[in-house]
């Protein structure tokens, strides 16, 4: 790094200058001043400002510079984060309702959650370099499938509430005959009921919330229904035997969904064994911190025959080029479920990092350890229940797993307050009822404090001997539902018991993966930039990590300040009036934004406006979200230069003038270009009464240089896991805030348990927790505080510079498909391989896999245009790394030329045979190119990354679907 210290008149730098001499922005932006200078020279521009002036259309430049607090140093931001965390009061959370205290084993916390080799990885679309996290995810699927008692589970959903909503749409899809209502257990988690309702309303599905404790209620008997959702155990703690309702559901033409607590399932019979078709829930209490509501991995398991209807990603086993088992995403590589309007759901980013954490908790504890934790949790609840009864209280249910509902007429608030004074958070159900849930962290002291908070009733005893109570109190689990089916029998759940073994297992798996700790990941549209340690550290602070989402508002003051600041800054940088950070992925932000548009039209009496226009190049989630919002998708054509065809847009607007709801347009476009026509596009749509949804996933090309809310957008979602430094986590977590103009602000997501009363009713929740994935918001908050307005503005320019530099250097080797007015791209560029492929037979897949031999993660393949590679270097890479990539791409072009010249046959070229594993350095060599060319194309490198498997056969894996851990013998040589 070059440090230029200004010299004031006195000669020596001032203390202010010295304080500012090592700004974070120079750590975040990988390019040094001299890198920037030489790159600008290559492009023929004088300065970053000059480059941006040429690239960004005049019509969308912002009216003023960003107004954000000044940049702070890393240590200042760290201190401020600790101060905010200190203003939250986690106490001992016994509130329950799907969120439970848990102990993240430190070996997992430090070596997964806090380890960049896990958290900086991308979604495993390139399976050869993702075997570690794919194994961890198949462990997750196996764990879920076993506990649920169903054969196929996916590799995570966004949270329990959305998993239940996805299950509702699944049963509707899988079961086209059943047009009737979806029946929801009145004892389901309240936020689950609300998330299901929000979704159902837009899709026109009728939801009936009913008391299922006596079986199917009389008014529903004989009615055709599409399905039921049963909570197991219920929110009240009651454990309903679900068999009667499941049988009735099947008899009435529906499918049965059970929302189950994973820890309880170690003691209670698997819902699958009781007849459930779909099981959903959260894996949070398997070692994932509460995080004030998220991120946590939701899960879904399905019965045989339903796997092709399942939303989310599914990891499967296939074979590689050497015939050995290898993992990869099953059923069509890329987002099999996001098939535009035929999508099974809009989920793209899921919760991979948290699913891995939960699966490792099960790997570490094994079935016996989990059962011990569950038994202990249950016994504490049983002893508390016995104590409360001795004190004279009545319980809502005599059988339970961990949750009690206690009648305390007129005294509930006083009891909760007294517990709070002792450091416990209990659940205030209503004025006469208190709820509480025990957990892995419950101790004798907890029991004493709980009983003391309740105190004796008039009839109750005043002295209790806990040990005596423990001895005489029997279990309170329903005998007829005792777990009989085995679970976690696979070897992986039995072999990593010591911390040494666990540490090595984690390191072995992450060592197989290519993440940002190994090199650049130039994935277009994904913005794989630096996730700075200073940004990451605060998420582990107990004040942020251990807070329950439903604690009283005054116990979350630090979070509220952080959220208010972040929402305010996001409104400022996007030019919108209001922001909600509730959506926990970009896809959910899209849905929230479209629901706001829908509600706005309805409020204006425009009930017929349901057409959503969409350019042909839109991201798959866009169309899927529109369908979920109850809209009809109409595609708008593109011109040959990739821009939206404004004539076609005009024609579509004319044709749909009366029913136009919105257009969804990505800016800069998914083609990586600043389209000049965007302001015109917004005008046309507005003139027909439509709203403009600007997909803001590409904000990394705009920050500080244009504001969607200013150039014509009514609503945008942003991806904090792209532009704002939340790590991709191997496929999640993410945050997809939705930002809206003032006219849409009344229709932002709400939540019945929101700490702010004015945000409790309205459109309903889009995710299970009021602030969605609150626990990772400190990352983006810290990023903005570290960079300040000038830093963010410069980062955008550096990202655009890097993309244009790569485009310029590679252009003579691979055509750059689309460019803007001045021959410039935005923050990414599309390399067109179609001509080259046609002439040589070498595919984009070959190039992507060959890049692995050169030590790179492939760019985005075949999106948005089939047969192309989309490169997004981001601002965080240094010039040497960019050059290494450029050299690799040029060398690969040379290899393709050899195939074209007939020197190598395609089949026997290092391209078709890529990637090369370490096995290819030994044994016979009978190929048309040398071993050195195969394995060390960029020269001998002691630090070379070796893919653990050769090219994976996708078709084989889909023909032979295996989505649980294969037996160890399968890997024997
Ligand atoms: C990444 C992306 C999305 C979806 O975001 P998720 O967080 O993965 O749901 C939507 N649109 C565009 C243009 C994107 O690049």
Coordinates of N, CA and C in Angstrom, one line a residue, residues 766-964:
X766 N -43.1 -11.1 5.9 CA -42.5 -11.8 4.7 C -41.5 -12.8 5.2
X767 N -41.1 -12.7 6.5 CA -40.2 -13.7 7.1 C -40.6 -13.9 8.6
X768 N -40.1 -14.9 9.2 CA -40.6 -15.3 10.5 C -40.3 -14.3 11.6
X769 N -39.2 -13.6 11.5 CA -38.8 -12.7 12.6 C -39.0 -11.2 12.1
X770 N -39.3 -10.3 13.1 CA -39.6 -8.9 12.7 C -38.5 -8.3 11.9
X771 N -37.2 -8.6 12.2 CA -36.1 -8.0 11.5 C -35.4 -9.1 10.7
X772 N -36.1 -10.1 10.3 CA -35.5 -11.1 9.4 C -34.2 -11.7 9.9
X773 N -33.1 -11.5 9.1 CA -31.8 -12.0 9.5 C -31.1 -11.0 10.3
X774 N -31.6 -10.5 11.4 CA -31.0 -9.4 12.1 C -29.6 -9.6 12.5
X775 N -29.2 -10.9 12.8 CA -27.9 -11.2 13.3 C -26.7 -10.8 12.4
X776 N -27.0 -10.7 11.1 CA -25.9 -10.4 10.2 C -25.9 -8.9 9.7
X777 N -26.9 -8.2 10.2 CA -27.0 -6.7 9.9 C -25.7 -5.9 10.3
X778 N -25.1 -6.3 11.5 CA -23.9 -5.6 11.9 C -22.8 -5.6 10.8
X779 N -22.8 -6.6 9.9 CA -21.8 -6.6 8.8 C -22.0 -5.5 7.9
X780 N -23.2 -5.3 7.4 CA -23.4 -4.2 6.4 C -23.4 -2.8 7.1
X781 N -23.9 -2.8 8.4 CA -23.8 -1.5 9.1 C -22.3 -1.1 9.3
X782 N -21.4 -2.1 9.6 CA -20.0 -1.8 9.8 C -19.4 -1.4 8.5
X783 N -19.8 -2.0 7.4 CA -19.2 -1.6 6.1 C -19.5 -0.2 5.7
X784 N -20.8 0.3 5.9 CA -21.1 1.7 5.6 C -20.3 2.6 6.6
X785 N -20.2 2.3 7.8 CA -19.5 3.1 8.8 C -18.0 3.2 8.5
X786 N -17.5 2.1 8.0 CA -16.0 2.1 7.7 C -15.7 2.8 6.4
X787 N -16.6 2.8 5.4 CA -16.3 3.4 4.1 C -16.7 4.9 4.0
X788 N -17.8 5.3 4.6 CA -18.3 6.6 4.4 C -18.7 6.8 3.0
X789 N -19.3 8.0 2.7 CA -19.8 8.3 1.4 C -18.7 8.3 0.3
X790 N -17.6 8.9 0.6 CA -16.5 8.9 -0.4 C -16.0 7.5 -0.7
X791 N -15.9 6.7 0.4 CA -15.3 5.4 0.2 C -16.2 4.5 -0.6
X792 N -17.5 4.6 -0.3 CA -18.5 3.8 -1.1 C -18.5 4.2 -2.6
X793 N -18.4 5.5 -2.8 CA -18.4 6.1 -4.1 C -17.2 5.6 -4.9
X794 N -16.1 5.6 -4.2 CA -14.8 5.2 -4.9 C -14.8 3.7 -5.1
X795 N -15.4 2.9 -4.2 CA -15.5 1.4 -4.4 C -16.3 1.1 -5.7
X796 N -17.4 1.8 -5.9 CA -18.1 1.6 -7.1 C -17.3 1.8 -8.4
X797 N -16.5 3.0 -8.3 CA -15.7 3.3 -9.5 C -14.6 2.2 -9.7
X798 N -14.1 1.7 -8.6 CA -13.0 0.7 -8.7 C -13.6 -0.6 -9.3
X799 N -14.8 -0.9 -8.9 CA -15.4 -2.1 -9.4 C -15.7 -2.0 -10.9
X800 N -16.1 -0.8 -11.3 CA -16.4 -0.5 -12.7 C -15.0 -0.5 -13.5
X801 N -14.0 0.0 -12.9 CA -12.7 0.0 -13.5 C -12.2 -1.4 -13.7
X802 N -12.3 -2.2 -12.7 CA -11.8 -3.6 -12.8 C -12.5 -4.4 -13.9
X803 N -13.9 -4.2 -14.0 CA -14.6 -4.9 -15.0 C -14.2 -4.5 -16.4
X804 N -14.1 -3.1 -16.5 CA -13.7 -2.6 -17.9 C -12.3 -3.0 -18.2
X805 N -11.4 -3.1 -17.2 CA -10.0 -3.5 -17.5 C -10.0 -5.0 -18.0
X806 N -10.8 -5.9 -17.3 CA -10.8 -7.3 -17.7 C -11.4 -7.3 -19.1
X807 N -12.5 -6.6 -19.4 CA -13.1 -6.6 -20.7 C -12.1 -6.2 -21.8
X808 N -11.4 -5.1 -21.5 CA -10.5 -4.5 -22.5 C -9.3 -5.5 -22.8
X809 N -8.8 -6.1 -21.7 CA -7.7 -7.1 -21.9 C -8.1 -8.4 -22.6
X810 N -9.3 -8.8 -22.4 CA -9.7 -10.1 -22.9 C -10.5 -10.0 -24.3
X811 N -10.8 -8.7 -24.6 CA -11.6 -8.5 -25.8 C -11.1 -9.2 -27.1
X812 N -9.8 -9.1 -27.3 CA -9.2 -9.6 -28.5 C -9.2 -11.2 -28.5
X813 N -9.4 -11.8 -27.3 CA -9.4 -13.2 -27.2 C -10.9 -13.8 -27.1
X814 N -11.7 -13.1 -26.5 CA -13.2 -13.5 -26.4 C -14.0 -12.2 -26.6
X815 N -14.9 -12.3 -27.6 CA -15.8 -11.1 -27.8 C -16.5 -10.7 -26.5
X816 N -16.6 -9.4 -26.2 CA -17.4 -8.9 -25.1 C -18.8 -8.6 -25.6
X817 N -19.8 -9.3 -25.1 CA -21.1 -9.3 -25.8 C -21.8 -8.0 -25.8
X818 N -21.9 -7.3 -24.7 CA -22.6 -6.1 -24.6 C -21.8 -4.9 -24.0
X819 N -22.0 -3.7 -24.5 CA -21.3 -2.6 -24.0 C -22.3 -1.4 -24.0
X820 N -22.0 -0.4 -23.2 CA -22.9 0.8 -23.2 C -22.4 1.8 -24.2
X821 N -23.0 3.0 -24.1 CA -22.7 4.0 -25.2 C -21.3 4.3 -25.5
X822 N -20.4 4.5 -24.5 CA -19.1 4.8 -24.7 C -18.1 3.6 -24.8
X823 N -18.7 2.5 -25.1 CA -17.9 1.3 -25.2 C -17.5 0.7 -23.9
X824 N -18.2 1.2 -22.9 CA -17.8 0.7 -21.5 C -18.9 -0.2 -21.0
X825 N -18.5 -1.2 -20.1 CA -19.4 -2.0 -19.4 C -19.6 -1.4 -18.0
X826 N -20.5 -2.0 -17.2 CA -20.7 -1.5 -15.8 C -19.7 -2.3 -14.9
X827 N -20.2 -3.0 -14.0 CA -19.4 -3.7 -13.0 C -19.1 -5.2 -13.4
X828 N -19.6 -5.6 -14.6 CA -19.3 -7.0 -15.0 C -19.3 -7.0 -16.5
X829 N -18.8 -8.0 -17.1 CA -18.8 -8.1 -18.5 C -19.1 -9.6 -19.0
X830 N -19.7 -9.7 -20.1 CA -20.1 -11.0 -20.6 C -19.1 -11.4 -21.7
X831 N -18.4 -12.5 -21.6 CA -17.5 -13.0 -22.6 C -18.3 -14.0 -23.4
X832 N -18.4 -13.8 -24.7 CA -19.2 -14.6 -25.6 C -18.4 -15.7 -26.2
X833 N -18.7 -16.9 -25.7 CA -18.0 -18.1 -26.2 C -18.7 -18.9 -27.3
X834 N -19.9 -18.4 -27.7 CA -20.7 -19.2 -28.6 C -20.0 -19.5 -29.9
X835 N -19.4 -18.4 -30.5 CA -18.7 -18.6 -31.8 C -17.6 -19.6 -31.6
X836 N -16.8 -19.4 -30.6 CA -15.6 -20.2 -30.3 C -16.1 -21.7 -30.1
X837 N -17.2 -21.8 -29.4 CA -17.7 -23.2 -29.1 C -18.1 -23.9 -30.4
X838 N -18.7 -23.1 -31.2 CA -19.2 -23.7 -32.5 C -18.1 -24.1 -33.4
X839 N -17.0 -23.3 -33.4 CA -15.9 -23.7 -34.2 C -15.0 -24.8 -33.6
X840 N -14.9 -24.9 -32.3 CA -14.0 -25.8 -31.7 C -14.6 -27.0 -31.0
X841 N -15.9 -26.9 -30.6 CA -16.5 -27.9 -29.8 C -16.2 -27.7 -28.3
X842 N -15.4 -26.8 -28.0 CA -15.0 -26.5 -26.6 C -16.2 -25.7 -26.0
X843 N -16.7 -26.2 -24.9 CA -17.9 -25.6 -24.3 C -17.6 -24.6 -23.1
X844 N -18.5 -23.8 -22.7 CA -18.3 -23.0 -21.6 C -18.0 -23.8 -20.3
X845 N -18.6 -25.0 -20.3 CA -18.3 -25.9 -19.2 C -16.8 -26.3 -19.2
X846 N -16.3 -26.6 -20.3 CA -14.9 -26.9 -20.4 C -14.0 -25.8 -19.9
X847 N -14.3 -24.6 -20.3 CA -13.5 -23.4 -19.9 C -13.6 -23.2 -18.4
X848 N -14.9 -23.4 -17.9 CA -15.1 -23.2 -16.4 C -14.3 -24.3 -15.6
X849 N -14.3 -25.5 -16.1 CA -13.6 -26.5 -15.4 C -12.0 -26.4 -15.6
X850 N -11.6 -25.9 -16.7 CA -10.2 -25.8 -17.0 C -9.6 -24.6 -16.1
X851 N -10.5 -23.6 -15.8 CA -10.0 -22.6 -14.9 C -9.7 -23.1 -13.5
X852 N -10.3 -24.2 -13.1 CA -9.9 -24.8 -11.8 C -8.4 -25.2 -11.9
X853 N -8.0 -25.8 -13.0 CA -6.6 -26.2 -13.1 C -5.7 -25.0 -13.0
X854 N -6.2 -23.9 -13.4 CA -5.4 -22.7 -13.3 C -5.5 -22.0 -11.9
X855 N -6.3 -22.6 -11.1 CA -6.5 -22.0 -9.7 C -7.6 -21.0 -9.6
X856 N -8.6 -21.1 -10.4 CA -9.7 -20.1 -10.3 C -11.1 -20.8 -10.1
X857 N -12.0 -20.0 -9.5 CA -13.4 -20.3 -9.6 C -13.9 -19.7 -10.9
X858 N -14.8 -20.4 -11.6 CA -15.3 -20.0 -12.9 C -16.2 -18.8 -12.7
X859 N -16.3 -17.9 -13.7 CA -17.3 -16.9 -13.7 C -18.7 -17.5 -13.8
X860 N -19.7 -16.6 -13.8 CA -21.1 -17.1 -13.9 C -21.3 -17.7 -15.3
X861 N -21.8 -18.9 -15.4 CA -21.9 -19.6 -16.6 C -23.3 -19.5 -17.2
X862 N -23.4 -19.1 -18.5 CA -24.7 -19.2 -19.2 C -25.8 -18.4 -18.5
X863 N -25.5 -17.4 -17.8 CA -26.5 -16.5 -17.3 C -26.0 -15.0 -17.5
X864 N -26.7 -14.2 -18.1 CA -28.1 -14.3 -18.6 C -28.2 -14.9 -20.0
X865 N -27.1 -15.1 -20.7 CA -27.1 -15.6 -22.0 C -26.4 -17.0 -22.1
X866 N -27.1 -18.0 -22.6 CA -26.5 -19.3 -22.7 C -25.2 -19.3 -23.5
X867 N -24.2 -20.1 -23.1 CA -23.0 -20.2 -23.9 C -22.0 -19.0 -23.6
X868 N -22.2 -18.3 -22.5 CA -21.3 -17.2 -22.2 C -20.8 -17.3 -20.8
X869 N -19.8 -16.5 -20.5 CA -19.3 -16.4 -19.1 C -19.4 -14.9 -18.7
X870 N -20.0 -14.7 -17.5 CA -20.1 -13.3 -17.0 C -19.1 -13.1 -15.9
X871 N -18.2 -12.1 -16.1 CA -17.1 -11.9 -15.1 C -17.4 -10.6 -14.3
X872 N -17.4 -10.7 -13.0 CA -17.5 -9.6 -12.1 C -16.4 -9.6 -11.1
X873 N -15.3 -8.8 -11.4 CA -14.1 -8.9 -10.5 C -14.3 -8.3 -9.1
X874 N -15.2 -7.3 -9.0 CA -15.4 -6.5 -7.8 C -14.2 -5.6 -7.5
X875 N -14.4 -4.6 -6.7 CA -13.3 -3.7 -6.3 C -12.3 -4.3 -5.4
X876 N -12.6 -5.5 -4.8 CA -11.7 -5.9 -3.7 C -10.5 -6.7 -4.3
X877 N -10.4 -7.0 -5.5 CA -9.3 -7.7 -6.1 C -8.1 -6.8 -6.4
X878 N -6.9 -7.2 -6.2 CA -5.8 -6.4 -6.6 C -5.4 -6.7 -8.1
X879 N -4.6 -5.8 -8.7 CA -4.3 -5.9 -10.1 C -3.6 -7.3 -10.4
X880 N -2.7 -7.7 -9.5 CA -1.9 -8.9 -9.8 C -2.9 -10.1 -9.9
X881 N -3.9 -10.1 -9.1 CA -4.9 -11.2 -9.1 C -5.7 -11.1 -10.4
X882 N -6.1 -9.9 -10.8 CA -6.8 -9.7 -12.1 C -5.9 -10.2 -13.2
X883 N -4.6 -9.9 -13.2 CA -3.7 -10.3 -14.3 C -3.6 -11.8 -14.3
X884 N -3.6 -12.4 -13.1 CA -3.5 -13.9 -13.1 C -4.7 -14.5 -13.8
X885 N -5.8 -13.9 -13.5 CA -7.1 -14.4 -14.2 C -7.0 -14.2 -15.7
X886 N -6.6 -13.0 -16.0 CA -6.6 -12.6 -17.5 C -5.6 -13.6 -18.2
X887 N -4.4 -13.8 -17.6 CA -3.4 -14.7 -18.2 C -4.0 -16.1 -18.3
X888 N -4.8 -16.5 -17.3 CA -5.4 -17.9 -17.4 C -6.3 -17.9 -18.6
X889 N -7.2 -16.9 -18.7 CA -8.2 -16.9 -19.8 C -7.5 -16.9 -21.1
X890 N -6.4 -16.1 -21.2 CA -5.7 -16.0 -22.5 C -5.0 -17.4 -22.8
X891 N -4.4 -18.0 -21.8 CA -3.8 -19.3 -22.0 C -4.8 -20.3 -22.4
X892 N -6.0 -20.3 -21.8 CA -7.1 -21.2 -22.2 C -7.5 -21.0 -23.7
X893 N -7.6 -19.7 -24.0 CA -7.9 -19.4 -25.5 C -6.9 -20.0 -26.4
X894 N -5.6 -20.0 -25.9 CA -4.5 -20.7 -26.7 C -4.8 -22.2 -26.8
X895 N -5.2 -22.8 -25.7 CA -5.5 -24.2 -25.7 C -6.7 -24.5 -26.7
X896 N -7.7 -23.6 -26.6 CA -8.8 -23.8 -27.6 C -8.3 -23.7 -29.0
X897 N -7.4 -22.8 -29.3 CA -6.8 -22.7 -30.6 C -6.2 -24.0 -31.1
X898 N -5.5 -24.7 -30.1 CA -4.9 -26.0 -30.5 C -6.0 -27.0 -30.9
X899 N -7.1 -26.9 -30.2 CA -8.2 -27.8 -30.6 C -8.7 -27.5 -32.0
X900 N -8.9 -26.1 -32.2 CA -9.3 -25.7 -33.5 C -8.4 -26.1 -34.6
X901 N -7.1 -26.0 -34.3 CA -6.0 -26.3 -35.3 C -5.9 -27.8 -35.5
X902 N -6.6 -28.6 -34.7 CA -6.5 -30.0 -34.9 C -5.3 -30.7 -34.2
X903 N -4.6 -29.8 -33.4 CA -3.4 -30.4 -32.7 C -3.9 -31.3 -31.6
X904 N -5.0 -31.0 -30.9 CA -5.6 -31.8 -29.9 C -7.0 -32.1 -30.4
X905 N -7.5 -33.3 -30.1 CA -8.9 -33.6 -30.4 C -9.6 -33.0 -29.2
X906 N -10.9 -32.6 -29.4 CA -11.6 -32.0 -28.2 C -11.7 -33.0 -27.1
X907 N -12.1 -34.2 -27.4 CA -12.3 -35.2 -26.3 C -11.0 -35.5 -25.5
X908 N -9.9 -35.4 -26.2 CA -8.6 -35.7 -25.5 C -7.8 -34.5 -25.3
X909 N -8.5 -33.4 -25.0 CA -7.8 -32.1 -24.7 C -7.8 -31.9 -23.2
X910 N -6.9 -31.1 -22.7 CA -6.9 -30.8 -21.3 C -8.2 -30.0 -20.9
X911 N -8.9 -29.4 -21.9 CA -10.1 -28.7 -21.7 C -11.3 -29.7 -21.3
X912 N -11.4 -30.7 -22.2 CA -12.5 -31.6 -22.0 C -12.2 -32.5 -20.8
X913 N -11.0 -32.7 -20.4 CA -10.6 -33.6 -19.3 C -10.4 -32.8 -18.0
X914 N -10.6 -31.5 -18.0 CA -10.5 -30.7 -16.8 C -11.7 -31.0 -15.9
X915 N -11.6 -30.8 -14.6 CA -10.3 -30.5 -13.9 C -9.5 -31.7 -13.7
X916 N -8.2 -31.5 -13.5 CA -7.3 -32.6 -13.2 C -7.1 -32.7 -11.7
X917 N -7.3 -33.9 -11.2 CA -7.1 -34.1 -9.7 C -5.7 -34.6 -9.4
X918 N -5.3 -34.6 -8.2 CA -4.0 -35.1 -7.8 C -3.7 -36.5 -8.2
X919 N -4.8 -37.2 -8.5 CA -4.6 -38.6 -9.0 C -3.9 -38.6 -10.4
X920 N -4.1 -37.6 -11.1 CA -3.5 -37.6 -12.5 C -2.0 -37.4 -12.5
X921 N -1.4 -37.1 -11.3 CA 0.1 -37.0 -11.3 C 0.8 -38.4 -11.2
X922 N 0.0 -39.4 -11.0 CA 0.6 -40.7 -10.9 C 0.0 -41.7 -11.9
X923 N 0.6 -42.8 -12.1 CA 0.0 -43.8 -12.9 C 0.3 -43.6 -14.4
X924 N -0.3 -44.4 -15.2 CA -0.1 -44.3 -16.7 C -0.6 -43.0 -17.2
X925 N 0.0 -42.6 -18.3 CA -0.4 -41.4 -19.0 C -0.6 -41.6 -20.4
X926 N -1.8 -41.7 -20.9 CA -2.0 -42.0 -22.3 C -2.7 -40.9 -23.1
X927 N -2.6 -39.7 -22.7 CA -3.3 -38.6 -23.3 C -2.6 -37.9 -24.3
X928 N -3.3 -37.1 -25.1 CA -2.7 -36.4 -26.2 C -1.9 -35.1 -25.8
X929 N -1.9 -34.8 -24.5 CA -1.2 -33.7 -24.0 C -0.4 -34.1 -22.8
X930 N 0.6 -33.4 -22.4 CA 1.5 -33.8 -21.4 C 0.9 -33.7 -20.0
X931 N 1.4 -34.5 -19.1 CA 0.9 -34.5 -17.7 C 1.1 -33.0 -17.1
X932 N 2.2 -32.4 -17.4 CA 2.5 -31.1 -16.9 C 1.4 -30.1 -17.4
X933 N 1.1 -30.2 -18.7 CA 0.1 -29.3 -19.2 C -1.3 -29.5 -18.5
X934 N -1.5 -30.8 -18.2 CA -2.8 -31.1 -17.5 C -2.9 -30.5 -16.2
X935 N -1.8 -30.7 -15.3 CA -2.0 -30.4 -13.9 C -1.4 -29.0 -13.5
X936 N -0.3 -28.6 -14.3 CA 0.3 -27.3 -13.9 C 0.3 -26.4 -15.1
X937 N -0.8 -26.1 -15.6 CA -0.8 -25.2 -16.9 C -0.2 -23.9 -16.6
X938 N -0.3 -23.4 -15.4 CA 0.3 -22.0 -15.2 C 1.7 -22.2 -14.5
X939 N 2.3 -23.3 -14.7 CA 3.6 -23.5 -14.1 C 3.5 -24.2 -12.8
X940 N 4.6 -24.9 -12.4 CA 4.6 -25.7 -11.1 C 4.3 -24.7 -9.9
X941 N 3.4 -25.1 -9.1 CA 2.9 -24.2 -8.0 C 2.8 -25.0 -6.8
X942 N 3.6 -24.8 -5.8 CA 3.5 -25.5 -4.5 C 2.2 -25.2 -3.8
X943 N 1.6 -24.1 -4.1 CA 0.3 -23.8 -3.4 C -0.9 -24.2 -4.2
X944 N -0.7 -24.9 -5.2 CA -1.8 -25.2 -6.1 C -3.0 -25.8 -5.4
X945 N -4.2 -25.4 -5.8 CA -5.5 -25.9 -5.3 C -5.8 -27.2 -6.1
X946 N -6.0 -28.3 -5.5 CA -6.3 -29.5 -6.2 C -7.8 -29.8 -6.0
X947 N -8.6 -29.9 -7.0 CA -10.0 -30.3 -6.9 C -10.0 -31.8 -6.4
X948 N -10.8 -32.1 -5.4 CA -10.8 -33.5 -4.9 C -11.4 -34.5 -5.9
X949 N -12.2 -34.1 -6.8 CA -12.8 -35.0 -7.8 C -12.7 -34.5 -9.2
X950 N -12.8 -35.4 -10.2 CA -12.8 -34.9 -11.6 C -14.1 -34.4 -12.0
X951 N -14.3 -34.2 -13.3 CA -15.6 -33.7 -13.8 C -16.7 -34.6 -13.4
X952 N -17.8 -33.9 -13.0 CA -18.9 -34.7 -12.4 C -20.0 -34.9 -13.5
X953 N -20.5 -36.1 -13.5 CA -21.5 -36.5 -14.5 C -22.9 -36.2 -13.9
X954 N -23.5 -35.1 -14.4 CA -24.8 -34.7 -13.8 C -26.0 -35.6 -14.2
X955 N -26.0 -36.0 -15.4 CA -27.1 -36.8 -15.9 C -27.1 -38.1 -15.1
X956 N -26.0 -38.7 -14.8 CA -26.0 -40.0 -14.0 C -26.6 -39.8 -12.7
X957 N -26.3 -38.7 -12.0 CA -26.8 -38.4 -10.7 C -28.3 -38.2 -10.7
X958 N -28.9 -37.6 -11.8 CA -30.3 -37.4 -11.9 C -31.1 -38.7 -12.2
X959 N -30.4 -39.6 -12.9 CA -31.0 -40.9 -13.2 C -31.1 -41.7 -12.0
X960 N -30.0 -41.6 -11.1 CA -29.9 -42.4 -9.9 C -30.0 -41.5 -8.7
X961 N -31.1 -41.0 -8.4 CA -31.2 -39.9 -7.4 C -30.9 -40.5 -6.0
X962 N -29.8 -40.0 -5.4 CA -29.4 -40.3 -4.0 C -29.2 -39.0 -3.3
X963 N -30.0 -38.7 -2.3 CA -29.8 -37.4 -1.7 C -29.5 -37.5 -0.2
X964 N -29.0 -38.7 0.2 CA -28.6 -38.8 1.6 C -27.1 -39.3 1.6

